CSV table of C-alpha atoms in Angstrom, one decimal:
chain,number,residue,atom,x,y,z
A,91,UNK,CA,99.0,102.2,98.1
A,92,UNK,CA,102.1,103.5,98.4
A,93,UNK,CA,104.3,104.0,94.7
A,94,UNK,CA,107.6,102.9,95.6
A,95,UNK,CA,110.4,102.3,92.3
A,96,UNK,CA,110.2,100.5,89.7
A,97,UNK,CA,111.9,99.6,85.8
A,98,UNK,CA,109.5,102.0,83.0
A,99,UNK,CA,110.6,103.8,80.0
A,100,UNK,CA,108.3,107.0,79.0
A,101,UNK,CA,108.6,109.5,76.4
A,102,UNK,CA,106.5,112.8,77.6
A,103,UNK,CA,107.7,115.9,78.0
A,104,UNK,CA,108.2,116.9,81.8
A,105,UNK,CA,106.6,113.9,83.0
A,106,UNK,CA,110.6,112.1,83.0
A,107,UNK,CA,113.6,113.2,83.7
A,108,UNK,CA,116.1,111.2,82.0
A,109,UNK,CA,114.2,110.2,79.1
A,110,UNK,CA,114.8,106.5,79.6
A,111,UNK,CA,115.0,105.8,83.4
A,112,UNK,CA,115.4,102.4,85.2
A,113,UNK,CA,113.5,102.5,89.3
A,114,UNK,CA,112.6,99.9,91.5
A,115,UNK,CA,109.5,100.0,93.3
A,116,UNK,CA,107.4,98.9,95.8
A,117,UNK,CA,104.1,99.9,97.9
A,118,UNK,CA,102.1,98.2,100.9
A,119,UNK,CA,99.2,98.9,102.7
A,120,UNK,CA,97.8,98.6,106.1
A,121,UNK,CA,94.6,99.5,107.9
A,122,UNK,CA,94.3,101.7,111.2
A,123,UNK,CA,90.1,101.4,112.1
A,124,UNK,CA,88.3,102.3,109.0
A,125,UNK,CA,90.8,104.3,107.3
A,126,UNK,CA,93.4,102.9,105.0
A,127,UNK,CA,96.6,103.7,103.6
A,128,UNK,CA,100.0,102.4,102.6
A,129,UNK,CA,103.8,102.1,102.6
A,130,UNK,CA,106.6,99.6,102.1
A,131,UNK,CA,110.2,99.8,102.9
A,132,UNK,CA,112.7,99.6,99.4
A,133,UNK,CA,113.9,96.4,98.3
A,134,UNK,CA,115.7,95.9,94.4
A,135,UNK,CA,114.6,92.7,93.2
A,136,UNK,CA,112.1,92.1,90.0
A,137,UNK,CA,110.2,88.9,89.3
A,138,UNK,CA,107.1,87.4,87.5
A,139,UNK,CA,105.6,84.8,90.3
A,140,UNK,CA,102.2,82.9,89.7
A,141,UNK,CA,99.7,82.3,91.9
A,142,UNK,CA,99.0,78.9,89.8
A,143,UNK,CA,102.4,78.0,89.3
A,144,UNK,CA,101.8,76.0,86.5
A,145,UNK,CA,100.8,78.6,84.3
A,146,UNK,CA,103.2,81.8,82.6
A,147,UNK,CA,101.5,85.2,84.2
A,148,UNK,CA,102.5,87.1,81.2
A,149,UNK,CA,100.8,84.3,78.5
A,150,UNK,CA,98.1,82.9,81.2
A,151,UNK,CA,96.9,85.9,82.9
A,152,UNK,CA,93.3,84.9,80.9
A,153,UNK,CA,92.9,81.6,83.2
A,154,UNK,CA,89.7,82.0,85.3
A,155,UNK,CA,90.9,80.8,87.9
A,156,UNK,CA,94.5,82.7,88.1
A,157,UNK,CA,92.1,85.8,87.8
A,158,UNK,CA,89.8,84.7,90.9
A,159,UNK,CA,92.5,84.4,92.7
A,160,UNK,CA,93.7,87.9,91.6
A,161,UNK,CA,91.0,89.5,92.3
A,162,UNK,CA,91.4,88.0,95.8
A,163,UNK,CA,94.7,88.8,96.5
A,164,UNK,CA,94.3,92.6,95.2
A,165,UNK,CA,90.5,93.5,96.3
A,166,UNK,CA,90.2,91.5,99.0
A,167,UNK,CA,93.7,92.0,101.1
A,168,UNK,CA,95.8,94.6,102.5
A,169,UNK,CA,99.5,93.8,102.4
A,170,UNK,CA,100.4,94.2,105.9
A,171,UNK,CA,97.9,93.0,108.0
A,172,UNK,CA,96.3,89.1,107.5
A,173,UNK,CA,92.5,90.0,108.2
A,174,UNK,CA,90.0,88.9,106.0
A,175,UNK,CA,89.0,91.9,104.1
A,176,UNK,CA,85.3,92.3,102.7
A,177,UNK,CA,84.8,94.0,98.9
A,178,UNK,CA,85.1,97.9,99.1
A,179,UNK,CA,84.2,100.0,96.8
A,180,UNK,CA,82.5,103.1,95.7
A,181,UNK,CA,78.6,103.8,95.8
A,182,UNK,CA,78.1,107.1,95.8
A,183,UNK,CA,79.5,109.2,92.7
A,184,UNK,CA,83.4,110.0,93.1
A,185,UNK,CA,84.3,113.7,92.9
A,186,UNK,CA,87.7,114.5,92.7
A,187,UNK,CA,89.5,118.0,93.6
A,188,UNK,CA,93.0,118.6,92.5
A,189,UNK,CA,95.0,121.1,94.3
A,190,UNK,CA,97.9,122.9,93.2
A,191,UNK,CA,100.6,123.6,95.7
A,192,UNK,CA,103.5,123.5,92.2
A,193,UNK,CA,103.6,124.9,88.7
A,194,UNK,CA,102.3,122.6,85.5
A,195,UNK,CA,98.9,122.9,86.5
A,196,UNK,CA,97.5,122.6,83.2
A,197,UNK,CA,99.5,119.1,82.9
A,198,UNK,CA,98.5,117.8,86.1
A,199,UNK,CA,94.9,118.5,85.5
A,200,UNK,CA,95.6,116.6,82.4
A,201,UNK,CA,96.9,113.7,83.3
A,202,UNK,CA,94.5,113.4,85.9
A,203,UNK,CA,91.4,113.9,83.4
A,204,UNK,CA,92.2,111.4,81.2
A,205,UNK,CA,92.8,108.8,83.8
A,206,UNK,CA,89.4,109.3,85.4
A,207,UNK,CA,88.2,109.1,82.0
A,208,UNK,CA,89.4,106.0,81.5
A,209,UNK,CA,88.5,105.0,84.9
A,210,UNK,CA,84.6,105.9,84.4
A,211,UNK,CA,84.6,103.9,81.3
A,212,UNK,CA,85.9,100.8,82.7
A,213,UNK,CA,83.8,100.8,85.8
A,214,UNK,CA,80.6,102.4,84.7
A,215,UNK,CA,80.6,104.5,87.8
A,216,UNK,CA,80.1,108.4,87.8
A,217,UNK,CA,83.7,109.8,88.3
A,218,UNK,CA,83.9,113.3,87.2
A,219,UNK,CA,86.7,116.5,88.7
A,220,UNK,CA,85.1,119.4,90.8
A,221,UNK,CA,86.3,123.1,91.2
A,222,UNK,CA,86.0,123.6,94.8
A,223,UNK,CA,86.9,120.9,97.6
A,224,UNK,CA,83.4,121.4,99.6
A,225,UNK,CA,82.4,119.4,96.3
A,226,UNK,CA,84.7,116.5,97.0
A,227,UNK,CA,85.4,113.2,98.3
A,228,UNK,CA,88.3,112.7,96.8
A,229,UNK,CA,91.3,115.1,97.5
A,230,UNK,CA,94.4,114.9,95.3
A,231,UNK,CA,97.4,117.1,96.0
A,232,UNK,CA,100.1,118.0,94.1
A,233,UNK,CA,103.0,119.3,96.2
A,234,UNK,CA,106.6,119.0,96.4
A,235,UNK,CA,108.9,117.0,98.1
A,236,UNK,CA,109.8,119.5,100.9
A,237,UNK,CA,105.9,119.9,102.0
A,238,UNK,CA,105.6,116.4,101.2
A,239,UNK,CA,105.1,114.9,105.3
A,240,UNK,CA,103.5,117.9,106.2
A,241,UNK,CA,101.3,117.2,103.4
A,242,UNK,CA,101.1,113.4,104.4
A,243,UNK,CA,100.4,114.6,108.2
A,244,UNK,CA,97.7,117.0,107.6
A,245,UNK,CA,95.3,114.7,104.9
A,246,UNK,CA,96.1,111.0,106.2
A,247,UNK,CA,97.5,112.0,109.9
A,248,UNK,CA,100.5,110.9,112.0
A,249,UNK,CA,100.1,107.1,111.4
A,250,UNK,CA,100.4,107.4,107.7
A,251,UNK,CA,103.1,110.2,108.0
A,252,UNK,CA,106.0,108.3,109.5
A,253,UNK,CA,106.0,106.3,106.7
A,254,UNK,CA,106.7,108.7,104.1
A,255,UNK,CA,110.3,107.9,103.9
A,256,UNK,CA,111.1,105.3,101.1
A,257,UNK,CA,107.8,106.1,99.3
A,258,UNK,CA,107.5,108.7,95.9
A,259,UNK,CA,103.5,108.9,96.7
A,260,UNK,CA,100.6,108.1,99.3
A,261,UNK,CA,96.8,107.2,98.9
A,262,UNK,CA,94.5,106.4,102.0
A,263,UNK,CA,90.9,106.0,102.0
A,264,UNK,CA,88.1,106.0,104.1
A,265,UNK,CA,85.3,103.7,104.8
A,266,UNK,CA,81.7,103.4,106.2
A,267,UNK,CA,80.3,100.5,108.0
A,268,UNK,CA,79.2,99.1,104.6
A,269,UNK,CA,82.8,98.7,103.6
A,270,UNK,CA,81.1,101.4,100.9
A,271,UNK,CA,84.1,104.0,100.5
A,272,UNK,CA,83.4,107.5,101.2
A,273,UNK,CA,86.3,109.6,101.1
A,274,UNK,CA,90.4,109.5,99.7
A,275,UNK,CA,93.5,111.0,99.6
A,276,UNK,CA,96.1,110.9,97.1
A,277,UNK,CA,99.4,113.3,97.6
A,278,UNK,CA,101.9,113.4,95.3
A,279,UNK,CA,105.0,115.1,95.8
A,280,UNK,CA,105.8,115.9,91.6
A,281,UNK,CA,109.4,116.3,92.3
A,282,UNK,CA,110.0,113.7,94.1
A,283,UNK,CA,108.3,111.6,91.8
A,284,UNK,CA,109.6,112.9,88.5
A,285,UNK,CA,113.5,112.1,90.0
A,286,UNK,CA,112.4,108.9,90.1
A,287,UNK,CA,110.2,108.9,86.8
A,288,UNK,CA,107.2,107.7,88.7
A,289,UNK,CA,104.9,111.2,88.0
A,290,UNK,CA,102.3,109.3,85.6
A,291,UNK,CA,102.5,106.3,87.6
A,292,UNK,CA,101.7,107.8,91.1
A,293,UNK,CA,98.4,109.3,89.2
A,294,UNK,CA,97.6,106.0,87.4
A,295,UNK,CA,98.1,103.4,90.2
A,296,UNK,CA,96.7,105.9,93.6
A,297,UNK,CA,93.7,106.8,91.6
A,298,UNK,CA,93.0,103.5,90.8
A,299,UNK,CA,93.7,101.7,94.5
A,300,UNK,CA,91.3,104.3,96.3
A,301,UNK,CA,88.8,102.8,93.6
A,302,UNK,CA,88.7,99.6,95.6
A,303,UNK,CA,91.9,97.6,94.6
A,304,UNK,CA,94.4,98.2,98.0
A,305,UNK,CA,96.4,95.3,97.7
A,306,UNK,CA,100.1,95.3,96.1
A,307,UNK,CA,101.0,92.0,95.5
A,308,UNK,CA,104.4,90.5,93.7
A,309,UNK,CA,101.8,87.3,93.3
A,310,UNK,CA,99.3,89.4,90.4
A,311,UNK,CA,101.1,89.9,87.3
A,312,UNK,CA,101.1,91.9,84.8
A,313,UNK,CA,99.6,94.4,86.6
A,314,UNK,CA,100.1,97.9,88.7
A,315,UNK,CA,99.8,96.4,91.4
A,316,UNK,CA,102.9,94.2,91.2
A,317,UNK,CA,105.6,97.1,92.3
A,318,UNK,CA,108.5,94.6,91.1
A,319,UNK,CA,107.1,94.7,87.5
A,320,UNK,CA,107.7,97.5,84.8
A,321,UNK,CA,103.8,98.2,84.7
A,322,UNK,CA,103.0,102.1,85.0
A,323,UNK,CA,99.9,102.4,83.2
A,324,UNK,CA,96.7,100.0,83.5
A,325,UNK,CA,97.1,96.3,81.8
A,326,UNK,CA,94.8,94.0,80.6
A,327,UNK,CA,94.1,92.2,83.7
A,328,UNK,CA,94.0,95.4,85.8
A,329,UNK,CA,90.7,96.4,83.3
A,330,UNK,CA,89.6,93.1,84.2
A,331,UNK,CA,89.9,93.5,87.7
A,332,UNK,CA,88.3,96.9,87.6
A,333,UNK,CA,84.8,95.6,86.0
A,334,UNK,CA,84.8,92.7,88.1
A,335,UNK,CA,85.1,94.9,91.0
A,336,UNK,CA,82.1,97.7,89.7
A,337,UNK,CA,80.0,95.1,88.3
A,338,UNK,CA,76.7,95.5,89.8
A,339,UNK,CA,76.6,91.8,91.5
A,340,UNK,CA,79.7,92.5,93.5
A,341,UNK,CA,78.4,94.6,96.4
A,342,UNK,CA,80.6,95.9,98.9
A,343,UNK,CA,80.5,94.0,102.0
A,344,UNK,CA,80.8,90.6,100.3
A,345,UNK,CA,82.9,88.1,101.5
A,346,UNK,CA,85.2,86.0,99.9
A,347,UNK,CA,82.9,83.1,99.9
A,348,UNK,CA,80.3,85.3,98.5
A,349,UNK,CA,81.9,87.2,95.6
A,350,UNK,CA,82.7,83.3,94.3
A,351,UNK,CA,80.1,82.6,92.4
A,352,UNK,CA,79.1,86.2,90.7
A,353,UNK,CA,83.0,86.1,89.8
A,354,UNK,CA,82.8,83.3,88.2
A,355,UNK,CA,79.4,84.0,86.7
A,356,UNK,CA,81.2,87.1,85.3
A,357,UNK,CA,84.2,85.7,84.0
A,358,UNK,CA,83.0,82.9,82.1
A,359,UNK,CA,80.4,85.5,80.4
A,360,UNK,CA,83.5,87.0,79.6
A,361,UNK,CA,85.5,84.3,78.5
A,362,UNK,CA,82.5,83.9,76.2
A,363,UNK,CA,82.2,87.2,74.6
A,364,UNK,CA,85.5,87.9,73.7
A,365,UNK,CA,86.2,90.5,76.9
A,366,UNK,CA,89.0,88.6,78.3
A,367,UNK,CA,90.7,87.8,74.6
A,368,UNK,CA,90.7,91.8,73.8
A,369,UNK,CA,91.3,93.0,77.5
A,370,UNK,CA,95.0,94.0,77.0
A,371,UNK,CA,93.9,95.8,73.3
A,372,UNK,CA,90.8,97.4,75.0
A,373,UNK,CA,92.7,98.9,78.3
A,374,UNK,CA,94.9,100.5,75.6
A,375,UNK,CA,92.5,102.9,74.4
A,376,UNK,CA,92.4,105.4,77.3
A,377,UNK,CA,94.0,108.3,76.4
A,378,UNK,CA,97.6,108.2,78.5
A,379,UNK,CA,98.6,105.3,76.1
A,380,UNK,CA,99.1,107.0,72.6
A,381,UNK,CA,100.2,110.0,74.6
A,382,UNK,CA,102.9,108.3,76.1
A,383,UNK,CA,103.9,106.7,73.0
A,384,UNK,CA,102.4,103.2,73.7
């Protein structure tokens, strides 16, 4: 959970500096007891791969069973360790408390906002921002790059901190012996991250990870979670992958084997209904899109 650099083009304000600005990117993830977090080394190199080679991600992404296998790779597996992971996720309500260690509060707050917005509507589940961090589970920090391993050290400790180098933002979250989440971290160092025109994208994709979707994988695509793709801001099969995971028959604590046949249940309901033919329409109605001129 770890934003590394990646190609985007954005159009807001001081959430870019150049206006048009080319990255790479990548993130990883590992797991230290029941506390997770992330980080990847840099690499330059973009591709589309399927996990059904047969198909075309970009035109095929609505196959059921390209988005099982999704699902798997991204809910289901941390990037660098080969455990079998069981579903986590969030059952009690997810407070979040932003604090401000750099100027453009008011645009922080915002961009935060309307992600969790977008976030509660997806999922269904209760996602709201609190003032004061005794009211929290989830702490989000906003600092700059020169506090930025202190920062790193003091939220997610020394394991996560030696791997700040190479990364533009960390997330790390915590988990009970449900595999229920109870508690996250996201730290994003806004200088750092603008120089590399990654701010909206460290808010979109950490949020969204400590949700219950670890993995980054250059296998899922188009999605967020695919740091060698130009996706910044939720797709179509990242909405997807976010109802599947909040639906009420996916508990945490199911295995693979177990979360099968609810998937499946789910998806072809889907299929049915139109969800899957409007996903990439429907994902673009939270509110970042039009503000970022998509």
């Amino acid at each position: 959970m770890q934003k590394r650099f990646k190609a985007s083009t954005y159009y807001f304000n001081r959430l870019m500096l150049p206006v048009r600005l080319r990255c790479l990117g990548c993130s990883g993830c590992f797991i230290l007891g029941l506390f997770f977090a992330t980080t990847c080394p840099l690499y330059a190199a973009q591709t589309q791969p399927a996990l059904i080679p047969a198909l075309t991600p970009v035109a095929d992404w609505k196959n059921l069973t390209y988005i099982t296998q999704a699902f798997s790779e991204i809910a289901l597996k941390n990037e660098y360790d080969v455990a079998k992971h069981r579903v986590r996720k969030w059952r009690i309500p997810v407070r979040v408390f932003v604090e401000h260690q750099v100027g453009d509060r008011a645009l922080h707050t915002q961009l935060v906002q309307m992600h969790l917005a977008h976030l509660a509507e997806i999922t269904g589940h209760d996602i709201q921002l609190v003032d004061t961090l005794l009211d929290a589970n989830l702490h989000l920090v906003f600092t700059r790059q020169s506090q930025w391993e202190s920062e790193v050290m003091r939220l997610m400790g020394p394991s996560s901190a030696k791997n700040v180098h190479g990364s533009v933002c960390m997330a790390k979250f915590a988990l009970n012996a449900k595999s229920e989440i109870e508690r996250a971290w996201v730290i994003i160092p806004v200088d750092q991250a603008q120089m590399h025109g990654k701010l909206v994208a460290c808010v979109v994709e950490e949020i969204t990870q400590v949700l219950g979707l670890p993995n980054d994988s250059e296998k899922v695509f188009p999605s967020i979670f695919n740091d060698k793709t130009p996706q910044d801001l939720l797709t179509g099969l990242d909405f997807i992958l976010l109802k599947l995971l909040y639906n009420p028959s996916i508990r945490a604590g199911m295995t693979a084997a177990e979360v099968k046949a609810p998937l499946q249940i789910l998806l072809e309901q889907w299929q049915r209904d139109g969800t899957l033919i409007h996903a990439d329409k429907t994902v673009r109605q939270g509110q970042l899109y039009p503000l970022l001129g998509y």
